[in-house]
Amino acid sequence: MSKEILRIKAETPTQLYNYVNAKLIGLICEEPDPLANLANAAALLYLLLDDLNWAGFYLMRESENALVLGPFQGKPACTRIPLDKGVCGAAARTGEIQIVPDVHLFPGHIACDGASASEIVIPLIREGRVLGVLDLDSPTKGRFSAEDGQGLSSFVETLHRYVAWDELFAGR
Ligand code: SME
């Protein structure tokens, strides 16, 4: 069977994210390696969502009180984000989804790619522990809505079901 993943023209965000989620399950449900699964998850979002210039993960390094760059698609990015900095830091610190319509108006925004105009960051929280964040950037202001927040939250739920976080964080 072909593993090719096609972009679809969805009628609604719900339809789009149902499709993205189904493809994610297909990609990661039989693969035990957590890093491989996060890499494919980032690539899937970058392929299937419109109007992105960056999609990927920052993973918590508690000993440094910072997030460290994980698997992603897009231009090379800053490797470390202290929890008191940036949109990613705010998501990890508060445990809440951050939707930033104009990154230039966000105090402490870290500009990794000058093309980024808006951003959404979903915290990865399991059993009360912040494991990291999922970060998407767009070159278009106001690109992300509450519906993207809901769709990406269910994407993250799927990650929690299949990604072997304990293995990934062993020794971190
Ligand atoms: N803009 C982010 C930093 C990460 S890059 O967007 C990939 C922030 O302010 O948290």
PDB file of C-alpha atoms and ligand atoms in Angstrom:
ATOM      1  CA  MET A   1       0.000   0.000   0.000  1.00  0.00           C
ATOM      2  CA  SER A   2       1.273   3.494  -0.835  1.00  0.00           C
ATOM      3  CA  LYS A   3       2.335   5.604   2.138  1.00  0.00           C
ATOM      4  CA  GLU A   4       1.953   8.826   0.162  1.00  0.00           C
ATOM      5  CA  ILE A   5       0.061  11.511   2.067  1.00  0.00           C
ATOM      6  CA  LEU A   6      -1.993  13.905  -0.032  1.00  0.00           C
ATOM      7  CA  ARG A   7      -3.010  17.449   0.803  1.00  0.00           C
ATOM      8  CA  ILE A   8      -6.796  17.821   0.853  1.00  0.00           C
ATOM      9  CA  LYS A   9      -9.093  20.778   0.341  1.00  0.00           C
ATOM     10  CA  ALA A  10     -11.113  20.559   3.540  1.00  0.00           C
ATOM     11  CA  GLU A  11     -14.517  22.251   3.899  1.00  0.00           C
ATOM     12  CA  THR A  12     -14.032  23.005   7.603  1.00  0.00           C
ATOM     13  CA  PRO A  13     -11.201  23.051  10.156  1.00  0.00           C
ATOM     14  CA  THR A  14     -12.815  20.030  11.850  1.00  0.00           C
ATOM     15  CA  GLN A  15     -12.668  18.054   8.613  1.00  0.00           C
ATOM     16  CA  LEU A  16      -9.056  19.089   8.038  1.00  0.00           C
ATOM     17  CA  TYR A  17      -7.893  18.185  11.541  1.00  0.00           C
ATOM     18  CA  ASN A  18      -9.792  14.863  11.483  1.00  0.00           C
ATOM     19  CA  TYR A  19      -7.835  14.044   8.342  1.00  0.00           C
ATOM     20  CA  VAL A  20      -4.507  15.211   9.829  1.00  0.00           C
ATOM     21  CA  ASN A  21      -5.176  13.171  12.968  1.00  0.00           C
ATOM     22  CA  ALA A  22      -6.023  10.040  11.001  1.00  0.00           C
ATOM     23  CA  LYS A  23      -2.800  10.407   9.004  1.00  0.00           C
ATOM     24  CA  LEU A  24      -0.827  10.936  12.210  1.00  0.00           C
ATOM     25  CA  ILE A  25      -2.186   7.721  13.703  1.00  0.00           C
ATOM     26  CA  GLY A  26      -1.272   5.861  10.506  1.00  0.00           C
ATOM     27  CA  LEU A  27       2.267   7.255  10.653  1.00  0.00           C
ATOM     28  CA  ILE A  28       3.099   6.636  14.299  1.00  0.00           C
ATOM     29  CA  CYS A  29       0.886   3.849  15.670  1.00  0.00           C
ATOM     30  CA  GLU A  30       3.269   1.026  14.794  1.00  0.00           C
ATOM     31  CA  GLU A  31       6.566   2.844  15.320  1.00  0.00           C
ATOM     32  CA  PRO A  32       8.047   2.636  18.834  1.00  0.00           C
ATOM     33  CA  ASP A  33      10.821   5.227  18.386  1.00  0.00           C
ATOM     34  CA  PRO A  34       9.654   8.529  19.945  1.00  0.00           C
ATOM     35  CA  LEU A  35      12.081  10.747  18.045  1.00  0.00           C
ATOM     36  CA  ALA A  36      11.064   9.253  14.697  1.00  0.00           C
ATOM     37  CA  ASN A  37       7.416   9.795  15.578  1.00  0.00           C
ATOM     38  CA  LEU A  38       7.900  13.449  16.554  1.00  0.00           C
ATOM     39  CA  ALA A  39       9.891  14.020  13.346  1.00  0.00           C
ATOM     40  CA  ASN A  40       7.068  12.613  11.238  1.00  0.00           C
ATOM     41  CA  ALA A  41       4.462  14.541  13.235  1.00  0.00           C
ATOM     42  CA  ALA A  42       6.245  17.838  12.470  1.00  0.00           C
ATOM     43  CA  ALA A  43       6.620  16.918   8.796  1.00  0.00           C
ATOM     44  CA  LEU A  44       2.943  15.978   8.576  1.00  0.00           C
ATOM     45  CA  LEU A  45       1.762  19.335   9.936  1.00  0.00           C
ATOM     46  CA  TYR A  46       4.145  21.233   7.670  1.00  0.00           C
ATOM     47  CA  LEU A  47       2.844  19.295   4.670  1.00  0.00           C
ATOM     48  CA  LEU A  48      -0.886  19.374   5.376  1.00  0.00           C
ATOM     49  CA  LEU A  49      -1.544  22.789   6.954  1.00  0.00           C
ATOM     50  CA  ASP A  50      -1.627  25.846   4.724  1.00  0.00           C
ATOM     51  CA  ASP A  51       0.500  28.896   5.118  1.00  0.00           C
ATOM     52  CA  LEU A  52       3.184  27.774   7.583  1.00  0.00           C
ATOM     53  CA  ASN A  53       6.869  28.664   7.601  1.00  0.00           C
ATOM     54  CA  TRP A  54       7.830  26.566  10.649  1.00  0.00           C
ATOM     55  CA  ALA A  55       6.356  23.573  12.505  1.00  0.00           C
ATOM     56  CA  GLY A  56       8.006  21.607  15.254  1.00  0.00           C
ATOM     57  CA  PHE A  57       8.745  20.758  18.832  1.00  0.00           C
ATOM     58  CA  TYR A  58      10.698  22.213  21.703  1.00  0.00           C
ATOM     59  CA  LEU A  59      11.297  19.716  24.520  1.00  0.00           C
ATOM     60  CA  MET A  60      11.646  20.543  28.189  1.00  0.00           C
ATOM     61  CA  ARG A  61      15.009  20.302  29.853  1.00  0.00           C
ATOM     62  CA  GLU A  62      14.073  20.747  33.489  1.00  0.00           C
ATOM     63  CA  SER A  63      17.664  20.924  34.730  1.00  0.00           C
ATOM     64  CA  GLU A  64      18.124  24.119  32.676  1.00  0.00           C
ATOM     65  CA  ASN A  65      14.604  25.498  33.125  1.00  0.00           C
ATOM     66  CA  ALA A  66      14.550  25.803  29.352  1.00  0.00           C
ATOM     67  CA  LEU A  67      13.091  24.339  26.190  1.00  0.00           C
ATOM     68  CA  VAL A  68      15.487  22.745  23.711  1.00  0.00           C
ATOM     69  CA  LEU A  69      14.866  22.429  19.977  1.00  0.00           C
ATOM     70  CA  GLY A  70      13.376  19.117  18.867  1.00  0.00           C
ATOM     71  CA  PRO A  71      12.255  17.699  15.507  1.00  0.00           C
ATOM     72  CA  PHE A  72      10.953  20.392  13.147  1.00  0.00           C
ATOM     73  CA  GLN A  73      10.432  21.553   9.569  1.00  0.00           C
ATOM     74  CA  GLY A  74      11.428  25.025   8.416  1.00  0.00           C
ATOM     75  CA  LYS A  75      14.489  27.227   8.724  1.00  0.00           C
ATOM     76  CA  PRO A  76      17.106  26.489  11.389  1.00  0.00           C
ATOM     77  CA  ALA A  77      15.831  27.860  14.708  1.00  0.00           C
ATOM     78  CA  CYS A  78      17.154  28.963  18.093  1.00  0.00           C
ATOM     79  CA  THR A  79      18.157  25.909  20.092  1.00  0.00           C
ATOM     80  CA  ARG A  80      17.311  27.024  23.629  1.00  0.00           C
ATOM     81  CA  ILE A  81      14.355  29.019  24.940  1.00  0.00           C
ATOM     82  CA  PRO A  82      14.345  29.924  28.660  1.00  0.00           C
ATOM     83  CA  LEU A  83      10.877  29.514  30.173  1.00  0.00           C
ATOM     84  CA  ASP A  84      10.566  33.259  30.768  1.00  0.00           C
ATOM     85  CA  LYS A  85      11.164  34.049  27.090  1.00  0.00           C
ATOM     86  CA  GLY A  86       9.120  33.905  23.921  1.00  0.00           C
ATOM     87  CA  VAL A  87       5.758  32.497  23.001  1.00  0.00           C
ATOM     88  CA  CYS A  88       7.030  28.967  23.562  1.00  0.00           C
ATOM     89  CA  GLY A  89       8.261  29.852  27.039  1.00  0.00           C
ATOM     90  CA  ALA A  90       4.851  31.358  27.861  1.00  0.00           C
ATOM     91  CA  ALA A  91       3.056  28.158  26.785  1.00  0.00           C
ATOM     92  CA  ALA A  92       5.395  25.949  28.812  1.00  0.00           C
ATOM     93  CA  ARG A  93       5.250  28.236  31.861  1.00  0.00           C
ATOM     94  CA  THR A  94       1.471  28.689  31.950  1.00  0.00           C
ATOM     95  CA  GLY A  95       0.428  25.326  30.481  1.00  0.00           C
ATOM     96  CA  GLU A  96      -1.952  27.212  28.194  1.00  0.00           C
ATOM     97  CA  ILE A  97      -2.259  27.391  24.427  1.00  0.00           C
ATOM     98  CA  GLN A  98      -0.829  30.628  23.065  1.00  0.00           C
ATOM     99  CA  ILE A  99      -2.377  32.100  19.916  1.00  0.00           C
ATOM    100  CA  VAL A 100      -0.462  35.191  18.816  1.00  0.00           C
ATOM    101  CA  PRO A 101      -2.023  37.022  15.837  1.00  0.00           C
ATOM    102  CA  ASP A 102       0.966  39.387  15.475  1.00  0.00           C
ATOM    103  CA  VAL A 103       4.268  38.185  16.903  1.00  0.00           C
ATOM    104  CA  HIS A 104       5.762  41.674  16.655  1.00  0.00           C
ATOM    105  CA  LEU A 105       3.336  42.797  19.367  1.00  0.00           C
ATOM    106  CA  PHE A 106       4.217  39.923  21.731  1.00  0.00           C
ATOM    107  CA  PRO A 107       6.654  41.060  24.430  1.00  0.00           C
ATOM    108  CA  GLY A 108       9.751  38.852  24.366  1.00  0.00           C
ATOM    109  CA  HIS A 109       8.944  37.133  21.095  1.00  0.00           C
ATOM    110  CA  ILE A 110      12.016  35.343  19.734  1.00  0.00           C
ATOM    111  CA  ALA A 111      12.376  35.914  16.000  1.00  0.00           C
ATOM    112  CA  CYS A 112      13.988  32.760  14.613  1.00  0.00           C
ATOM    113  CA  ASP A 113      12.668  33.347  11.094  1.00  0.00           C
ATOM    114  CA  GLY A 114      12.053  36.971  10.109  1.00  0.00           C
ATOM    115  CA  ALA A 115       9.172  35.745   7.935  1.00  0.00           C
ATOM    116  CA  SER A 116       7.080  34.696  10.951  1.00  0.00           C
ATOM    117  CA  ALA A 117       4.096  36.983  11.510  1.00  0.00           C
ATOM    118  CA  SER A 118       1.787  34.878  13.681  1.00  0.00           C
ATOM    119  CA  GLU A 119       2.184  31.845  15.860  1.00  0.00           C
ATOM    120  CA  ILE A 120       0.367  29.141  17.826  1.00  0.00           C
ATOM    121  CA  VAL A 121       1.979  27.106  20.589  1.00  0.00           C
ATOM    122  CA  ILE A 122       0.378  24.065  22.242  1.00  0.00           C
ATOM    123  CA  PRO A 123       1.907  22.840  25.513  1.00  0.00           C
ATOM    124  CA  LEU A 124       2.601  19.103  25.748  1.00  0.00           C
ATOM    125  CA  ILE A 125       1.357  18.156  29.206  1.00  0.00           C
ATOM    126  CA  ARG A 126       1.150  14.606  30.499  1.00  0.00           C
ATOM    127  CA  GLU A 127       0.125  13.715  34.035  1.00  0.00           C
ATOM    128  CA  GLY A 128       0.623  17.334  35.087  1.00  0.00           C
ATOM    129  CA  ARG A 129       4.159  17.526  33.728  1.00  0.00           C
ATOM    130  CA  VAL A 130       5.087  19.887  30.877  1.00  0.00           C
ATOM    131  CA  LEU A 131       7.109  17.819  28.407  1.00  0.00           C
ATOM    132  CA  GLY A 132       7.563  20.563  25.833  1.00  0.00           C
ATOM    133  CA  VAL A 133       5.581  22.488  23.243  1.00  0.00           C
ATOM    134  CA  LEU A 134       4.342  22.159  19.690  1.00  0.00           C
ATOM    135  CA  ASP A 135       5.066  25.415  17.838  1.00  0.00           C
ATOM    136  CA  LEU A 136       3.651  26.530  14.459  1.00  0.00           C
ATOM    137  CA  ASP A 137       4.587  29.788  12.726  1.00  0.00           C
ATOM    138  CA  SER A 138       2.960  31.493   9.754  1.00  0.00           C
ATOM    139  CA  PRO A 139       4.066  34.343   7.491  1.00  0.00           C
ATOM    140  CA  THR A 140       0.460  35.646   7.619  1.00  0.00           C
ATOM    141  CA  LYS A 141      -0.856  37.761  10.507  1.00  0.00           C
ATOM    142  CA  GLY A 142      -3.857  36.246  12.303  1.00  0.00           C
ATOM    143  CA  ARG A 143      -3.350  32.858  10.653  1.00  0.00           C
ATOM    144  CA  PHE A 144      -4.363  30.784  13.704  1.00  0.00           C
ATOM    145  CA  SER A 145      -7.856  30.528  15.223  1.00  0.00           C
ATOM    146  CA  ALA A 146      -9.388  28.858  18.261  1.00  0.00           C
ATOM    147  CA  GLU A 147     -10.368  26.029  15.888  1.00  0.00           C
ATOM    148  CA  ASP A 148      -6.687  25.493  15.093  1.00  0.00           C
ATOM    149  CA  GLY A 149      -6.142  25.358  18.844  1.00  0.00           C
ATOM    150  CA  GLN A 150      -8.788  22.623  19.176  1.00  0.00           C
ATOM    151  CA  GLY A 151      -7.526  20.670  16.172  1.00  0.00           C
ATOM    152  CA  LEU A 152      -3.933  20.824  17.347  1.00  0.00           C
ATOM    153  CA  SER A 153      -4.957  19.843  20.876  1.00  0.00           C
ATOM    154  CA  SER A 154      -6.450  16.629  19.510  1.00  0.00           C
ATOM    155  CA  PHE A 155      -3.256  16.154  17.479  1.00  0.00           C
ATOM    156  CA  VAL A 156      -1.302  16.420  20.736  1.00  0.00           C
ATOM    157  CA  GLU A 157      -3.710  13.953  22.414  1.00  0.00           C
ATOM    158  CA  THR A 158      -2.840  11.471  19.682  1.00  0.00           C
ATOM    159  CA  LEU A 159       0.856  12.065  20.345  1.00  0.00           C
ATOM    160  CA  HIS A 160       0.294  11.321  24.029  1.00  0.00           C
ATOM    161  CA  ARG A 161      -1.374   8.041  23.072  1.00  0.00           C
ATOM    162  CA  TYR A 162       1.465   6.782  20.881  1.00  0.00           C
ATOM    163  CA  VAL A 163       4.738   8.587  21.689  1.00  0.00           C
ATOM    164  CA  ALA A 164       7.003   6.835  24.211  1.00  0.00           C
ATOM    165  CA  TRP A 165       7.796  10.015  26.153  1.00  0.00           C
ATOM    166  CA  ASP A 166       9.474   8.117  29.005  1.00  0.00           C
ATOM    167  CA  GLU A 167      12.024   6.725  26.599  1.00  0.00           C
ATOM    168  CA  LEU A 168      12.619  10.164  25.087  1.00  0.00           C
ATOM    169  CA  PHE A 169      13.116  11.782  28.469  1.00  0.00           C
ATOM    170  CA  ALA A 170      15.209   9.028  30.017  1.00  0.00           C
ATOM    171  CA  GLY A 171      18.469  10.707  31.030  1.00  0.00           C
ATOM    172  CA  ARG A 172      17.358  14.225  30.059  1.00  0.00           C
TER     173      ARG A 172
HETATM  174  N1  SME B   1       9.037  32.406  18.038  1.00  0.00           N
HETATM  175  C1  SME B   1       9.249  31.514  19.089  1.00  0.00           C
HETATM  176  C2  SME B   1      10.629  30.921  19.038  1.00  0.00           C
HETATM  177  C3  SME B   1      10.700  29.679  18.259  1.00  0.00           C
HETATM  178  S1  SME B   1      10.618  29.924  16.589  1.00  0.00           S
HETATM  179  O1  SME B   1       9.340  30.496  16.241  1.00  0.00           O
HETATM  180  C4  SME B   1      10.825  28.498  15.797  1.00  0.00           C
HETATM  181  C5  SME B   1       8.967  32.129  20.429  1.00  0.00           C
HETATM  182  O2  SME B   1       8.942  33.354  20.573  1.00  0.00           O
HETATM  183  O3  SME B   1       8.761  31.363  21.333  1.00  0.00           O
END
